[in-house]
Amino acid sequence: MRHAEVTYRLTSVDASDIDALASDLLLEQTFETPREVVSKYVELTDRAGEVHDIRPSENGAVDITLHLPDDDIQNVAQLVNRVFGNVSIHPNIRLIDFVPSRGLAQRFEGPKFGAEGIREAFGYPRRPLTCTALKPVGLSTDQLAELCRTFAQSGIDIIKDDHYLADQPTAPFEERITRCAEVAADVSARQGRPIWYVPSISGSPDEVRRRCEAAGDAGLKAVMLAPMTTGLPVLHSVRRETDLAILTHPSFSPVASIAPKVLWSTLFRMLGADAVIFVNAGGRFDYSVEECRTVAATMMAPIFDLKASLPVPAGGIALDEVPRTIQRYGNDSALLVGGSLLKQEDLGEATRRFVEAVAENALLAE
Amino acid sequence: MRHAEVTYRLTSVDASDIDALASDLLLEQTFETPREVVSKYVELTDRAGEVHDIRPSENGAVDITLHLPDDDIQNVAQLVNRVFGNVSIHPNIRLIDFVPSRGLAQRFEGPKFGAEGIREAFGYPRRPLTCTALKPVGLSTDQLAELCRTFAQSGIDIIKDDHYLADQPTAPFEERITRCAEVAADVSARQGRPIWYVPSISGSPDEVRRRCEAAGDAGLKAVMLAPMTTGLPVLHSVRRETDLAILTHPSFSPVASIAPKVLWSTLFRMLGADAVIFVNAGGRFDYSVEECRTVAATMMAPIFDLKASLPVPAGGIALDEVPRTIQRYGNDSALLVGGSLLKQEDLGEATRRFVEAVAENALLAE
């Protein structure tokens, strides 16, 4: 296939006009120029794309699949412009599927390490990785470093910053990451196992670059980015410019306009996300088990030779949900449990129980 | 007011739980940590915000207004994280209003030139400005420059690139902007009136920076950015780093998740958009007259001492819609008519008719 395949779901649509509407959407996403003008000026064969499929969906909605030319896409801005540019301006149209062509996927390269690389870094444990968060914002560097120590001593693999942590006076960026990196390295050396502290990186593109450099200088292996807040192109820049693994956070994800599996599982992955935080069913966010399974499966499914991203379910996983969550996503995942630990009386004890629960409930088949 | 005010519209919501739900949303957008943990660790007074209002809306929806702390917001990524961070992950929640505090608005500065500065550059004509687009993508530099000449000779004020134009081999960026800038300058000198050629700038943050420099070097006064494709922080960087006026394009705007007046009229304006392209009612996009009027009014309405952005209605304005469009938005606007001109047999003649129609139908009261 030399075209990108995109599927839009249209609600509140007049089905009698659907063929014309599909052609209009195709034109919008290719030339955005009246048909008669396009045919007058330019050779259509290469760039016109085609309406591939039109089919009824749930509750009177209609799904339209287009094949869109993607040879001319050179950067992330052009990518999203082609996939969901002007069509996004229709409030009744949602992007529900996107499959890049081989050429397009290879141009953006995908994860540098991916699920496999992260699991390798942790010695291929026969269980999901354990992940937690330093929070809430407002704590001092000392308090965050102390939390980091407790989590590390209690067996957590990956300790990430809360996404609200930036460069606040309460815990300035450089001071915080230096201290937490030292704590993680110290416990790691004493316990003889890898422990990743993963700082939250936000800011302008230049600030992101400087903070990633600082993270590398502090000996860290990975950073957390919320690509929709920094801009998707910044995700790809970090992928290209650094040797840091990238954990993505879903903040500012317009899921009413773009299905999570497209945004988190395909776009974030294409642009270099090694591990992808997403919301688990049954937590604070009202997602079905089926949708969450699809999000995780899509980031692991083959896209030509792109590496898979590691699924990181989150969003309010209670401790007694650990067995079910592992059943749902398998060992090739990282379980992110933050608030459910922090609200326990004895944080160290609660964390050890979480770590043990993950080990005990790991799937045997690997 | 020292808090930002945001309003979310919730659909498919259980109204019996609405107070608890509102508190949960507030917590999500401030600490994202269980309530008991927050009160244990940090002083709440300053950062907690409050649920300001809960009221029923159309079709069983509920509108929830929160006051969110914004003192700690230092950059664009933090801004959108605070205003619509994790809450965006709920598919049934739409951001429908956002009013920054004075401090927040001033921190981001808003337009450098704004509607006033652009109208000044054109000598305060007592009519809307006229704007058109070079398209479709696929044309050669020669063809685009020829179009540019025809538009300029026929009286257009602002000639912008189509948003699909980037750095394609058919019309490489530097070659295209050099040629079109020369054409615009040539006709401008001969006609003795300002003519702006406005190139489309896309790409990674570094590419945007380089292309803005090239635009400045070519003597251009303005550039067009699609901030959702480049990342919103890039809009603010261009505002801060250059002396170019900024015309924003709405591509990749998730309007099902964020109301256009919030995204285009408030956020784009806060971050520096001098002129804002939006879709006009009655064109290719199904927007009501009321919604479009609100979008335009919001970018002109007072936000502390931020300059107003210039409304640029677009999206399929037919030539015979010009009088009605001027009635709708007034003289402080720029009418963007692209395809409706290009599809006419005689482009120069059609363009002159558009320019005359704008002059003849301008509002007398200024």
Coordinates of N, CA, C and O in Angstrom, one line a residue, chain B residues 220-361:
Chain B
L220 N 9.2 39.7 4.1 CA 7.8 39.5 4.3 C 7.4 40.0 5.7 O 8.2 40.0 6.6
K221 N 6.1 40.3 5.9 CA 5.7 40.9 7.1 C 4.9 39.9 8.0 O 4.7 40.2 9.2
A222 N 4.5 38.8 7.4 CA 3.7 37.9 8.1 C 3.9 36.4 7.6 O 4.3 36.2 6.5
V223 N 3.5 35.5 8.5 CA 3.6 34.1 8.1 C 2.3 33.4 8.6 O 1.6 33.9 9.5
M224 N 2.0 32.3 8.0 CA 0.8 31.5 8.4 C 1.3 30.2 9.1 O 2.2 29.5 8.6
L225 N 0.7 30.0 10.2 CA 1.0 28.7 11.0 C -0.3 28.0 11.3 O -1.3 28.7 11.6
A226 N -0.2 26.7 11.3 CA -1.3 25.9 11.8 C -0.9 25.4 13.2 O -0.2 24.3 13.3
P227 N -1.2 26.1 14.3 CA -0.5 25.8 15.6 C -0.8 24.4 16.1 O 0.0 23.9 16.8
M228 N -2.0 23.8 15.8 CA -2.2 22.5 16.3 C -1.3 21.5 15.6 O -1.1 20.4 16.1
T229 N -0.9 21.8 14.4 CA 0.0 20.8 13.7 C 1.5 21.0 14.1 O 2.2 20.0 14.2
T230 N 1.9 22.2 14.3 CA 3.3 22.5 14.8 C 3.4 22.3 16.3 O 4.6 22.2 16.8
G231 N 2.3 22.3 17.0 CA 2.3 22.3 18.4 C 2.1 23.8 18.9 O 2.7 24.7 18.3
L232 N 1.2 23.9 19.8 CA 0.8 25.3 20.3 C 2.1 26.1 20.8 O 2.1 27.3 20.6
P233 N 3.0 25.4 21.5 CA 4.2 26.2 22.0 C 4.9 26.9 20.8 O 5.5 27.9 21.1
V234 N 4.9 26.4 19.6 CA 5.6 27.0 18.5 C 4.9 28.3 18.1 O 5.6 29.2 17.7
L235 N 3.6 28.4 18.2 CA 3.0 29.7 18.0 C 3.5 30.7 18.9 O 3.9 31.8 18.5
H236 N 3.6 30.4 20.2 CA 4.1 31.3 21.2 C 5.6 31.7 20.9 O 6.0 32.8 21.1
S237 N 6.4 30.7 20.5 CA 7.8 31.0 20.1 C 7.9 31.9 19.0 O 8.8 32.9 19.0
V238 N 7.1 31.8 18.0 CA 7.2 32.7 16.8 C 6.8 34.1 17.3 O 7.4 35.1 16.9
R239 N 5.8 34.2 18.1 CA 5.4 35.5 18.7 C 6.5 36.2 19.4 O 6.7 37.4 19.3
R240 N 7.3 35.4 20.1 CA 8.3 35.9 21.0 C 9.6 36.2 20.2 O 10.3 37.2 20.5
E241 N 9.9 35.4 19.2 CA 11.2 35.4 18.6 C 11.3 36.2 17.3 O 12.4 36.5 16.9
T242 N 10.2 36.5 16.7 CA 10.2 37.2 15.4 C 9.4 38.5 15.5 O 8.7 38.7 16.5
D243 N 9.5 39.3 14.5 CA 8.7 40.5 14.3 C 7.7 40.3 13.2 O 7.2 41.2 12.6
L244 N 7.4 39.0 12.9 CA 6.4 38.7 11.9 C 5.0 38.7 12.5 O 4.8 38.2 13.6
A245 N 4.0 39.2 11.8 CA 2.6 39.0 12.1 C 2.3 37.6 11.9 O 2.8 36.9 11.0
I246 N 1.4 37.0 12.7 CA 1.0 35.6 12.6 C -0.4 35.4 12.2 O -1.3 35.9 12.9
L247 N -0.7 34.7 11.1 CA -2.0 34.3 10.7 C -2.1 32.8 11.0 O -1.3 32.0 10.6
T248 N -3.2 32.5 11.8 CA -3.3 31.1 12.2 C -4.3 30.3 11.3 O -5.3 30.9 10.9
H249 N -4.0 29.1 11.0 CA -4.8 28.2 10.2 C -5.4 27.1 11.2 O -4.7 26.7 12.1
P250 N -6.6 26.8 11.0 CA -7.3 25.9 12.0 C -7.1 24.4 11.8 O -7.7 23.6 12.5
S251 N -6.2 24.0 10.9 CA -6.0 22.5 10.7 C -5.7 21.8 12.0 O -5.0 22.3 12.8
F252 N -6.2 20.5 12.0 CA -6.0 19.6 13.2 C -6.5 20.2 14.5 O -5.9 20.1 15.6
S253 N -7.7 20.9 14.4 CA -8.3 21.5 15.6 C -9.4 20.5 16.0 O -10.4 20.3 15.3
P254 N -9.2 19.9 17.2 CA -10.2 18.9 17.7 C -11.5 19.5 18.3 O -11.6 19.5 19.5
V255 N -12.3 20.0 17.4 CA -13.4 20.9 17.9 C -14.5 20.1 18.6 O -15.3 20.6 19.3
A256 N -14.5 18.7 18.5 CA -15.4 17.9 19.2 C -15.0 17.9 20.7 O -15.8 17.7 21.6
S257 N -13.7 18.2 21.0 CA -13.2 18.2 22.3 C -13.1 19.6 22.9 O -13.2 19.8 24.1
I258 N -12.8 20.6 22.0 CA -12.6 21.9 22.5 C -13.4 22.9 21.6 O -13.2 22.8 20.3
A259 N -14.2 23.7 22.2 CA -15.0 24.6 21.3 C -14.1 25.6 20.6 O -13.1 26.1 21.1
P260 N -14.5 25.8 19.3 CA -13.7 26.7 18.5 C -13.4 28.1 19.1 O -12.3 28.6 19.0
K261 N -14.3 28.6 19.9 CA -14.1 29.9 20.4 C -13.0 29.9 21.5 O -12.3 30.8 21.7
V262 N -12.9 28.7 22.2 CA -11.8 28.6 23.2 C -10.4 28.4 22.5 O -9.5 29.1 22.8
L263 N -10.4 27.5 21.5 CA -9.2 27.2 20.8 C -8.7 28.3 19.9 O -7.5 28.8 20.1
W264 N -9.5 28.7 19.0 CA -9.1 29.7 18.0 C -9.1 31.2 18.6 O -8.2 32.0 18.3
S265 N -10.2 31.5 19.3 CA -10.4 32.9 19.7 C -9.6 33.3 21.0 O -9.2 34.4 21.1
T266 N -9.5 32.3 21.9 CA -8.8 32.6 23.2 C -7.4 32.1 23.2 O -6.5 32.8 23.5
L267 N -7.2 30.8 23.0 CA -5.9 30.2 23.2 C -5.0 30.7 22.1 O -3.8 31.2 22.4
F268 N -5.4 30.7 20.8 CA -4.5 31.2 19.7 C -4.2 32.6 20.0 O -3.0 33.1 19.8
R269 N -5.2 33.4 20.4 CA -5.0 34.8 20.6 C -4.0 35.1 21.8 O -3.0 35.8 21.7
M270 N -4.2 34.4 22.9 CA -3.3 34.5 24.0 C -1.9 34.2 23.7 O -0.9 34.9 24.2
L271 N -1.7 33.3 22.7 CA -0.3 32.8 22.4 C 0.3 33.7 21.3 O 1.4 33.4 20.9
G272 N -0.5 34.6 20.7 CA 0.1 35.5 19.8 C -0.5 35.6 18.4 O 0.1 36.3 17.5
A273 N -1.6 35.0 18.1 CA -2.2 35.1 16.8 C -2.7 36.5 16.5 O -3.6 37.0 17.2
D274 N -2.1 37.1 15.4 CA -2.6 38.4 15.0 C -3.9 38.4 14.2 O -4.7 39.3 14.3
A275 N -4.0 37.3 13.4 CA -5.2 37.1 12.6 C -5.5 35.6 12.7 O -4.6 34.8 12.6
V276 N -6.8 35.3 12.7 CA -7.2 33.9 13.0 C -8.2 33.5 11.9 O -9.3 34.0 11.8
I277 N -7.8 32.5 11.1 CA -8.7 32.0 10.1 C -9.7 31.1 10.8 O -9.3 30.2 11.7
F278 N -11.0 31.2 10.6 CA -12.0 30.3 11.1 C -13.1 30.1 10.1 O -13.1 30.7 9.0
V279 N -13.9 29.1 10.3 CA -14.9 28.7 9.3 C -16.1 29.5 9.4 O -16.6 29.8 10.5
N280 N -16.6 30.0 8.3 CA -17.8 30.8 8.2 C -19.0 29.9 8.0 O -19.0 28.9 7.4
A281 N -20.1 30.3 8.6 CA -21.4 29.6 8.4 C -21.8 29.6 7.0 O -21.5 30.6 6.3
G282 N -22.4 28.6 6.5 CA -22.9 28.5 5.1 C -21.8 28.1 4.1 O -22.1 28.0 2.9
G283 N -20.6 27.8 4.6 CA -19.6 27.3 3.7 C -19.6 25.8 3.7 O -20.6 25.1 3.8
R284 N -18.4 25.2 3.6 CA -18.2 23.8 3.5 C -18.4 23.1 4.9 O -18.6 21.9 5.0
F285 N -18.3 23.9 6.0 CA -18.4 23.4 7.3 C -19.7 23.8 8.0 O -20.2 24.9 7.8
D286 N -20.3 22.8 8.7 CA -21.7 23.0 9.2 C -21.6 23.8 10.5 O -21.8 23.1 11.6
Y287 N -21.4 25.0 10.5 CA -21.4 25.9 11.7 C -22.6 26.8 11.6 O -22.9 27.4 10.6
S288 N -23.2 27.1 12.8 CA -24.3 28.1 12.8 C -23.7 29.5 12.8 O -22.6 29.8 13.1
V289 N -24.6 30.4 12.3 CA -24.2 31.8 12.3 C -23.9 32.3 13.7 O -22.9 33.0 13.9
E290 N -24.7 31.8 14.6 CA -24.4 32.3 16.0 C -23.0 31.8 16.5 O -22.3 32.6 17.1
E291 N -22.7 30.6 16.2 CA -21.4 30.1 16.7 C -20.3 30.9 16.0 O -19.3 31.3 16.7
C292 N -20.4 31.2 14.7 CA -19.3 31.9 14.0 C -19.2 33.3 14.5 O -18.1 33.9 14.7
R293 N -20.4 34.0 14.8 CA -20.3 35.3 15.4 C -19.6 35.3 16.7 O -18.9 36.2 17.0
T294 N -19.9 34.3 17.5 CA -19.3 34.2 18.8 C -17.8 34.0 18.7 O -17.0 34.6 19.4
V295 N -17.3 33.2 17.7 CA -15.9 33.0 17.5 C -15.2 34.3 17.2 O -14.2 34.7 17.8
A296 N -15.8 35.1 16.3 CA -15.3 36.3 15.9 C -15.3 37.3 17.0 O -14.3 38.0 17.3
A297 N -16.5 37.4 17.7 CA -16.6 38.4 18.8 C -15.6 38.1 19.9 O -15.1 39.0 20.6
T298 N -15.4 36.8 20.2 CA -14.5 36.4 21.3 C -13.0 36.9 21.0 O -12.3 37.2 22.0
M299 N -12.6 36.8 19.8 CA -11.2 37.2 19.5 C -11.1 38.8 19.5 O -10.0 39.3 19.6
M300 N -12.2 39.5 19.5 CA -12.2 40.9 19.5 C -12.5 41.5 20.9 O -12.3 42.6 21.3
A301 N -13.1 40.6 21.8 CA -13.6 41.1 23.1 C -12.4 41.4 24.0 O -11.3 40.8 23.9
P302 N -12.6 42.3 25.0 CA -11.5 42.6 25.9 C -11.1 41.3 26.7 O -11.9 40.6 27.2
I303 N -9.8 41.1 26.7 CA -9.1 40.1 27.7 C -8.0 41.0 28.3 O -6.9 41.0 27.8
F304 N -8.3 41.6 29.4 CA -7.4 42.5 30.0 C -6.8 43.4 29.0 O -7.5 44.0 28.2
D305 N -5.4 43.5 28.9 CA -4.9 44.4 27.9 C -4.3 43.7 26.7 O -3.5 44.3 25.9
L306 N -4.8 42.5 26.4 CA -4.3 41.8 25.2 C -5.0 42.5 24.0 O -6.1 42.9 24.0
K307 N -4.2 42.6 22.9 CA -4.7 43.1 21.7 C -5.7 42.1 21.1 O -5.7 40.9 21.4
A308 N -6.6 42.6 20.3 CA -7.6 41.7 19.6 C -6.9 41.0 18.4 O -6.0 41.6 17.8
S309 N -7.4 39.8 18.1 CA -7.0 39.2 16.9 C -8.0 39.6 15.8 O -9.1 39.8 16.0
L310 N -7.5 39.6 14.5 CA -8.3 40.0 13.4 C -9.1 38.7 12.9 O -8.5 37.7 12.6
P311 N -10.4 38.8 12.9 CA -11.2 37.6 12.4 C -11.0 37.4 10.9 O -11.2 38.4 10.2
V312 N -10.7 36.2 10.5 CA -10.6 35.9 9.1 C -11.6 34.8 8.7 O -11.2 33.6 8.7
P313 N -12.8 35.1 8.4 CA -13.8 34.0 8.0 C -13.4 33.4 6.7 O -12.9 34.1 5.8
A314 N -13.6 32.1 6.6 CA -13.1 31.3 5.4 C -13.9 30.1 5.3 O -15.0 29.9 6.0
G315 N -13.5 29.2 4.5 CA -14.1 27.8 4.4 C -15.2 27.7 3.4 O -16.3 27.1 3.6
G316 N -15.1 28.4 2.2 CA -16.1 28.3 1.2 C -17.0 29.4 1.1 O -18.3 29.3 1.2
I317 N -16.5 30.7 1.1 CA -17.4 31.8 1.0 C -17.6 32.1 -0.5 O -16.7 32.4 -1.3
A318 N -18.8 32.0 -1.0 CA -19.2 32.2 -2.4 C -19.2 33.7 -2.6 O -19.3 34.5 -1.6
L319 N -18.9 34.1 -3.8 CA -18.8 35.6 -4.1 C -20.1 36.3 -3.8 O -20.0 37.5 -3.3
D320 N -21.2 35.7 -4.0 CA -22.5 36.4 -3.7 C -22.8 36.4 -2.2 O -23.8 37.0 -1.7
E321 N -21.9 35.8 -1.4 CA -22.1 35.8 0.1 C -21.3 37.0 0.7 O -21.4 37.2 1.9
V322 N -20.6 37.7 -0.1 CA -19.7 38.8 0.4 C -20.5 39.8 1.3 O -20.2 40.1 2.4
P323 N -21.6 40.3 0.7 CA -22.4 41.4 1.5 C -22.8 40.8 2.9 O -22.6 41.5 3.9
R324 N -23.4 39.6 2.9 CA -23.9 39.0 4.1 C -22.7 38.8 5.1 O -22.8 38.9 6.3
T325 N -21.6 38.4 4.6 CA -20.4 38.1 5.4 C -19.9 39.4 6.1 O -19.5 39.4 7.2
I326 N -19.9 40.4 5.3 CA -19.5 41.7 5.9 C -20.5 42.2 7.0 O -20.1 42.6 8.1
Q327 N -21.7 42.0 6.7 CA -22.7 42.3 7.7 C -22.5 41.6 9.0 O -22.7 42.1 10.1
R328 N -22.0 40.3 8.8 CA -21.9 39.4 10.0 C -20.6 39.8 10.8 O -20.7 39.7 12.0
Y329 N -19.5 40.2 10.2 CA -18.3 40.4 10.9 C -17.8 41.8 11.0 O -16.8 42.1 11.7
G330 N -18.4 42.7 10.2 CA -18.0 44.1 10.2 C -16.7 44.3 9.4 O -16.1 43.4 8.8
N331 N -16.3 45.6 9.4 CA -15.1 46.0 8.7 C -13.8 45.5 9.3 O -12.7 45.4 8.6
D332 N -13.8 45.3 10.6 CA -12.6 44.8 11.3 C -12.4 43.3 11.1 O -12.5 42.5 12.0
S333 N -12.2 42.9 9.9 CA -12.1 41.5 9.5 C -11.3 41.4 8.2 O -11.0 42.4 7.6
A334 N -11.0 40.2 7.8 CA -10.4 39.9 6.5 C -11.2 38.8 5.9 O -11.3 37.7 6.5
L335 N -11.7 39.0 4.7 CA -12.5 37.9 4.1 C -11.6 37.1 3.2 O -10.9 37.6 2.3
L336 N -11.5 35.8 3.6 CA -10.6 34.8 2.9 C -11.5 34.0 1.8 O -12.3 33.2 2.2
V337 N -11.2 34.3 0.6 CA -12.0 33.6 -0.5 C -10.9 33.0 -1.4 O -10.1 33.7 -2.0
G338 N -10.9 31.7 -1.5 CA -9.9 31.0 -2.3 C -10.5 30.3 -3.5 O -10.6 30.8 -4.6
G339 N -11.1 29.1 -3.2 CA -11.7 28.3 -4.2 C -12.7 29.0 -5.1 O -12.8 28.7 -6.3
S340 N -13.5 29.8 -4.4 CA -14.6 30.5 -5.2 C -14.0 31.4 -6.3 O -14.7 31.7 -7.2
L341 N -12.8 31.9 -6.1 CA -12.2 32.7 -7.1 C -11.6 31.7 -8.2 O -11.7 31.9 -9.4
L342 N -10.8 30.8 -7.7 CA -10.0 29.9 -8.6 C -10.9 29.2 -9.6 O -10.5 28.9 -10.7
K343 N -12.2 28.9 -9.2 CA -13.0 28.1 -10.1 C -13.6 29.0 -11.2 O -14.3 28.4 -12.1
Q344 N -13.4 30.3 -11.1 CA -14.0 31.1 -12.2 C -13.2 31.1 -13.4 O -12.0 30.9 -13.4
E345 N -13.8 31.2 -14.5 CA -13.2 31.2 -15.9 C -12.0 32.2 -15.9 O -10.9 31.8 -16.2
D346 N -12.3 33.4 -15.6 CA -11.3 34.5 -15.7 C -10.9 34.9 -14.2 O -11.6 35.6 -13.6
L347 N -9.8 34.4 -13.8 CA -9.4 34.6 -12.4 C -9.2 36.1 -12.0 O -9.7 36.6 -11.0
G348 N -8.6 36.8 -12.9 CA -8.4 38.3 -12.7 C -9.7 39.0 -12.5 O -9.9 39.8 -11.6
E349 N -10.6 38.7 -13.5 CA -11.9 39.4 -13.5 C -12.7 39.0 -12.2 O -13.3 39.9 -11.5
A350 N -12.7 37.7 -11.8 CA -13.4 37.3 -10.6 C -12.8 38.0 -9.4 O -13.5 38.4 -8.5
T351 N -11.5 38.1 -9.4 CA -10.8 38.7 -8.2 C -11.2 40.1 -8.1 O -11.5 40.7 -7.0
R352 N -11.2 40.8 -9.2 CA -11.6 42.3 -9.2 C -13.0 42.4 -8.7 O -13.3 43.3 -7.9
R353 N -13.9 41.5 -9.1 CA -15.3 41.6 -8.7 C -15.4 41.4 -7.2 O -16.1 42.0 -6.5
F354 N -14.6 40.4 -6.6 CA -14.5 40.2 -5.2 C -14.1 41.5 -4.5 O -14.7 41.9 -3.5
V355 N -13.0 42.0 -4.9 CA -12.4 43.2 -4.3 C -13.4 44.4 -4.3 O -13.6 45.1 -3.3
E356 N -14.1 44.5 -5.5 CA -15.1 45.6 -5.6 C -16.3 45.3 -4.7 O -16.8 46.2 -4.0
A357 N -16.7 44.1 -4.6 CA -17.8 43.7 -3.8 C -17.5 44.1 -2.3 O -18.4 44.5 -1.6
V358 N -16.3 43.8 -1.9 CA -15.9 44.2 -0.5 C -16.0 45.7 -0.3 O -16.5 46.2 0.7
A359 N -15.5 46.4 -1.2 CA -15.5 47.9 -1.1 C -16.9 48.4 -1.1 O -17.3 49.3 -0.3
E360 N -17.7 47.9 -2.0 CA -19.1 48.4 -2.1 C -20.0 48.1 -0.9 O -20.9 48.8 -0.6
N361 N -19.7 46.9 -0.3 CA -20.5 46.5 0.8 C -19.9 46.7 2.2 O -20.5 46.3 3.2

